[in-house]
């Protein structure tokens, strides 16, 4: 939905573009004109492919959660979208981690990037425990449930978003 924002004394029209909802209101907002747009790569590429928008006049591009986009397989789409923006525009990239995939985007699309890190790159977390268990496939669900049902905080990684949803259920 398009909203009016006041920034530094000027009215800016903003909209969000994302999947999982009907694209009609998003297309209508684009037709009315948008100054600021927050978008997910998939829906943005869909709307560009349908001829509803162009990135030719984008002045500032911000990529947030780049590490998560890499994990979810969106970086190829992000690169295609950045290729459609004018090369002279300002580009900002935010990421909790800087893995190899994110670093490729930094080197290709950012000029004189400035990096801010709250921890040293090679810093270890001394309060964290790591365990590796090799289990039979038949026992995997029961063991995973037991491990994740314990007290305290637990972090579990899955290979796909579908697997994460299944695990959460």
mmCIF file of C-alpha atoms in Angstrom:
data_model
loop_
_atom_site.group_PDB
_atom_site.id
_atom_site.type_symbol
_atom_site.label_atom_id
_atom_site.label_comp_id
_atom_site.label_asym_id
_atom_site.label_seq_id
_atom_site.Cartn_x
_atom_site.Cartn_y
_atom_site.Cartn_z
ATOM 1 C CA UNK A 1 0.000 0.000 0.000
ATOM 2 C CA UNK A 2 1.284 3.443 -0.845
ATOM 3 C CA UNK A 3 1.805 5.754 2.106
ATOM 4 C CA UNK A 4 2.722 9.417 2.262
ATOM 5 C CA UNK A 5 5.874 10.197 4.208
ATOM 6 C CA UNK A 6 7.334 13.523 5.142
ATOM 7 C CA UNK A 7 11.109 13.548 5.052
ATOM 8 C CA UNK A 8 13.153 16.735 5.365
ATOM 9 C CA UNK A 9 10.066 18.806 4.589
ATOM 10 C CA UNK A 10 9.059 17.074 1.343
ATOM 11 C CA UNK A 11 6.254 14.641 0.673
ATOM 12 C CA UNK A 12 7.509 11.325 -0.646
ATOM 13 C CA UNK A 13 5.330 8.521 -1.934
ATOM 14 C CA UNK A 14 6.458 5.094 -0.797
ATOM 15 C CA UNK A 15 5.287 1.575 -1.467
ATOM 16 C CA UNK A 16 6.302 -1.980 -0.725
ATOM 17 C CA UNK A 17 6.505 -4.690 -3.337
ATOM 18 C CA UNK A 18 6.552 -8.303 -2.199
ATOM 19 C CA UNK A 19 5.106 -11.667 -3.026
ATOM 20 C CA UNK A 20 2.429 -13.512 -1.122
ATOM 21 C CA UNK A 21 -0.186 -10.849 -1.860
ATOM 22 C CA UNK A 22 -2.085 -9.739 -4.947
ATOM 23 C CA UNK A 23 0.074 -7.581 -7.194
ATOM 24 C CA UNK A 24 -2.793 -5.309 -8.303
ATOM 25 C CA UNK A 25 -2.418 -2.717 -5.511
ATOM 26 C CA UNK A 26 1.346 -2.712 -6.004
ATOM 27 C CA UNK A 27 0.993 -2.090 -9.738
ATOM 28 C CA UNK A 28 -1.553 0.682 -9.056
ATOM 29 C CA UNK A 29 0.894 2.369 -6.651
ATOM 30 C CA UNK A 30 3.648 2.200 -9.267
ATOM 31 C CA UNK A 31 1.350 3.790 -11.859
ATOM 32 C CA UNK A 32 0.642 6.700 -9.512
ATOM 33 C CA UNK A 33 4.380 7.220 -9.085
ATOM 34 C CA UNK A 34 6.692 6.191 -6.277
ATOM 35 C CA UNK A 35 9.657 7.992 -4.744
ATOM 36 C CA UNK A 36 10.695 5.222 -2.331
ATOM 37 C CA UNK A 37 10.129 1.522 -2.852
ATOM 38 C CA UNK A 38 10.958 -1.385 -0.565
ATOM 39 C CA UNK A 39 10.887 -4.626 -2.520
ATOM 40 C CA UNK A 40 11.726 -8.292 -2.470
ATOM 41 C CA UNK A 41 13.812 -9.491 -5.429
ATOM 42 C CA UNK A 42 11.346 -12.073 -6.754
ATOM 43 C CA UNK A 43 8.270 -9.856 -7.010
ATOM 44 C CA UNK A 44 10.365 -6.929 -8.259
ATOM 45 C CA UNK A 45 11.733 -9.063 -11.114
ATOM 46 C CA UNK A 46 8.197 -10.294 -11.893
ATOM 47 C CA UNK A 47 6.848 -6.742 -12.195
ATOM 48 C CA UNK A 48 9.813 -5.637 -14.323
ATOM 49 C CA UNK A 49 9.264 -8.650 -16.588
ATOM 50 C CA UNK A 50 5.603 -7.687 -16.956
ATOM 51 C CA UNK A 51 6.598 -4.145 -17.956
ATOM 52 C CA UNK A 52 5.168 -2.432 -14.869
ATOM 53 C CA UNK A 53 8.398 -0.688 -13.870
ATOM 54 C CA UNK A 54 11.978 0.031 -14.793
ATOM 55 C CA UNK A 55 15.006 0.662 -12.600
ATOM 56 C CA UNK A 56 16.577 3.113 -15.069
ATOM 57 C CA UNK A 57 16.128 6.153 -12.828
ATOM 58 C CA UNK A 58 16.958 4.614 -9.445
ATOM 59 C CA UNK A 59 19.300 6.929 -7.551
ATOM 60 C CA UNK A 60 19.854 4.991 -4.325
ATOM 61 C CA UNK A 61 19.734 1.224 -3.909
ATOM 62 C CA UNK A 62 19.829 -0.398 -0.494
ATOM 63 C CA UNK A 63 20.269 -4.137 -0.076
ATOM 64 C CA UNK A 64 19.423 -5.243 3.458
ATOM 65 C CA UNK A 65 19.905 -8.715 4.906
ATOM 66 C CA UNK A 66 22.280 -9.682 2.091
ATOM 67 C CA UNK A 67 23.465 -12.752 4.000
ATOM 68 C CA UNK A 68 19.878 -14.025 4.293
ATOM 69 C CA UNK A 69 19.318 -13.384 0.596
ATOM 70 C CA UNK A 70 22.375 -15.503 -0.113
ATOM 71 C CA UNK A 71 21.078 -18.271 2.153
ATOM 72 C CA UNK A 72 17.722 -18.229 0.367
ATOM 73 C CA UNK A 73 19.257 -18.202 -3.114
ATOM 74 C CA UNK A 74 18.229 -14.646 -4.056
ATOM 75 C CA UNK A 75 21.673 -13.206 -4.822
ATOM 76 C CA UNK A 76 21.501 -14.051 -8.544
ATOM 77 C CA UNK A 77 18.257 -12.034 -8.713
ATOM 78 C CA UNK A 78 19.840 -9.225 -6.686
ATOM 79 C CA UNK A 79 22.751 -9.096 -9.151
ATOM 80 C CA UNK A 80 20.336 -8.980 -12.117
ATOM 81 C CA UNK A 81 18.418 -6.142 -10.457
ATOM 82 C CA UNK A 82 21.588 -4.190 -9.619
ATOM 83 C CA UNK A 83 22.672 -4.587 -13.253
ATOM 84 C CA UNK A 84 19.453 -2.724 -14.209
ATOM 85 C CA UNK A 85 20.198 0.269 -11.960
ATOM 86 C CA UNK A 86 22.357 3.161 -13.199
ATOM 87 C CA UNK A 87 26.011 2.499 -12.335
ATOM 88 C CA UNK A 88 26.497 6.027 -10.953
ATOM 89 C CA UNK A 89 23.835 5.653 -8.270
ATOM 90 C CA UNK A 90 24.547 5.215 -4.596
ATOM 91 C CA UNK A 91 24.472 1.629 -3.363
ATOM 92 C CA UNK A 92 24.387 0.468 0.234
ATOM 93 C CA UNK A 93 24.576 -3.109 1.423
ATOM 94 C CA UNK A 94 23.848 -4.360 4.932
ATOM 95 C CA UNK A 95 24.629 -7.845 6.116
ATOM 96 C CA UNK A 96 25.136 -9.488 9.489
ATOM 97 C CA UNK A 97 27.875 -11.643 7.992
ATOM 98 C CA UNK A 98 30.191 -11.249 5.014
ATOM 99 C CA UNK A 99 30.471 -14.621 3.368
ATOM 100 C CA UNK A 100 31.929 -15.292 -0.078
ATOM 101 C CA UNK A 101 28.597 -14.765 -1.894
ATOM 102 C CA UNK A 102 27.982 -11.393 -0.276
ATOM 103 C CA UNK A 103 31.593 -10.353 -0.884
ATOM 104 C CA UNK A 104 31.108 -10.957 -4.625
ATOM 105 C CA UNK A 105 28.253 -8.419 -4.616
ATOM 106 C CA UNK A 106 30.342 -5.937 -2.617
ATOM 107 C CA UNK A 107 33.279 -6.156 -5.025
ATOM 108 C CA UNK A 108 31.131 -5.961 -8.156
ATOM 109 C CA UNK A 109 28.668 -3.222 -7.233
ATOM 110 C CA UNK A 110 30.111 -1.014 -4.478
ATOM 111 C CA UNK A 111 32.735 1.661 -5.061
ATOM 112 C CA UNK A 112 35.107 2.341 -2.164
ATOM 113 C CA UNK A 113 32.983 0.339 0.282
ATOM 114 C CA UNK A 114 33.288 1.123 3.957
ATOM 115 C CA UNK A 115 32.933 -1.809 6.308
ATOM 116 C CA UNK A 116 31.750 -1.566 9.887
ATOM 117 C CA UNK A 117 32.141 -4.600 12.095
ATOM 118 C CA UNK A 118 31.216 -4.954 15.735
ATOM 119 C CA UNK A 119 33.337 -8.085 16.186
ATOM 120 C CA UNK A 120 36.650 -9.158 14.691
ATOM 121 C CA UNK A 121 36.230 -11.336 11.602
ATOM 122 C CA UNK A 122 38.029 -14.250 13.227
ATOM 123 C CA UNK A 123 36.549 -13.690 16.674
ATOM 124 C CA UNK A 124 35.149 -16.767 18.382
ATOM 125 C CA UNK A 125 32.143 -16.822 20.641
ATOM 126 C CA UNK A 126 33.487 -18.368 23.834
ATOM 127 C CA UNK A 127 30.058 -18.997 25.380
ATOM 128 C CA UNK A 128 28.784 -21.033 22.461
ATOM 129 C CA UNK A 129 28.836 -24.822 22.314
ATOM 130 C CA UNK A 130 28.875 -26.764 19.055
ATOM 131 C CA UNK A 131 27.884 -30.413 18.754
ATOM 132 C CA UNK A 132 27.808 -32.721 15.753
ATOM 133 C CA UNK A 133 25.615 -35.792 15.882
ATOM 134 C CA UNK A 134 25.493 -38.512 13.255
ATOM 135 C CA UNK A 135 22.113 -40.224 13.432
ATOM 136 C CA UNK A 136 20.196 -42.774 11.444
ATOM 137 C CA UNK A 137 17.622 -41.209 9.122
ATOM 138 C CA UNK A 138 14.806 -43.058 10.923
ATOM 139 C CA UNK A 139 15.776 -41.392 14.221
ATOM 140 C CA UNK A 140 16.388 -37.890 12.854
ATOM 141 C CA UNK A 141 12.919 -36.417 13.556
ATOM 142 C CA UNK A 142 12.729 -37.737 17.122
ATOM 143 C CA UNK A 143 16.269 -36.638 17.995
ATOM 144 C CA UNK A 144 15.763 -33.200 16.436
ATOM 145 C CA UNK A 145 12.526 -32.763 18.393
ATOM 146 C CA UNK A 146 14.249 -33.770 21.621
ATOM 147 C CA UNK A 147 17.167 -31.400 21.083
ATOM 148 C CA UNK A 148 15.026 -28.418 20.144
ATOM 149 C CA UNK A 149 12.470 -28.975 22.905
ATOM 150 C CA UNK A 150 14.965 -28.457 25.702
ATOM 151 C CA UNK A 151 15.267 -25.467 27.993
ATOM 152 C CA UNK A 152 17.284 -22.448 26.937
ATOM 153 C CA UNK A 153 17.994 -20.998 23.531
ATOM 154 C CA UNK A 154 18.779 -23.217 20.583
ATOM 155 C CA UNK A 155 19.684 -22.313 17.034
ATOM 156 C CA UNK A 156 18.896 -24.817 14.274
ATOM 157 C CA UNK A 157 19.812 -24.502 10.616
ATOM 158 C CA UNK A 158 17.899 -26.088 7.766
ATOM 159 C CA UNK A 159 18.798 -26.343 4.117
ATOM 160 C CA UNK A 160 15.542 -24.885 2.789
ATOM 161 C CA UNK A 161 12.715 -22.590 3.860
ATOM 162 C CA UNK A 162 10.314 -25.531 3.456
ATOM 163 C CA UNK A 163 12.400 -27.608 5.873
ATOM 164 C CA UNK A 164 12.409 -24.730 8.387
ATOM 165 C CA UNK A 165 8.602 -24.470 8.239
ATOM 166 C CA UNK A 166 8.295 -28.229 8.634
ATOM 167 C CA UNK A 167 10.649 -28.163 11.604
ATOM 168 C CA UNK A 168 8.708 -25.300 13.212
ATOM 169 C CA UNK A 169 5.461 -27.292 12.910
#
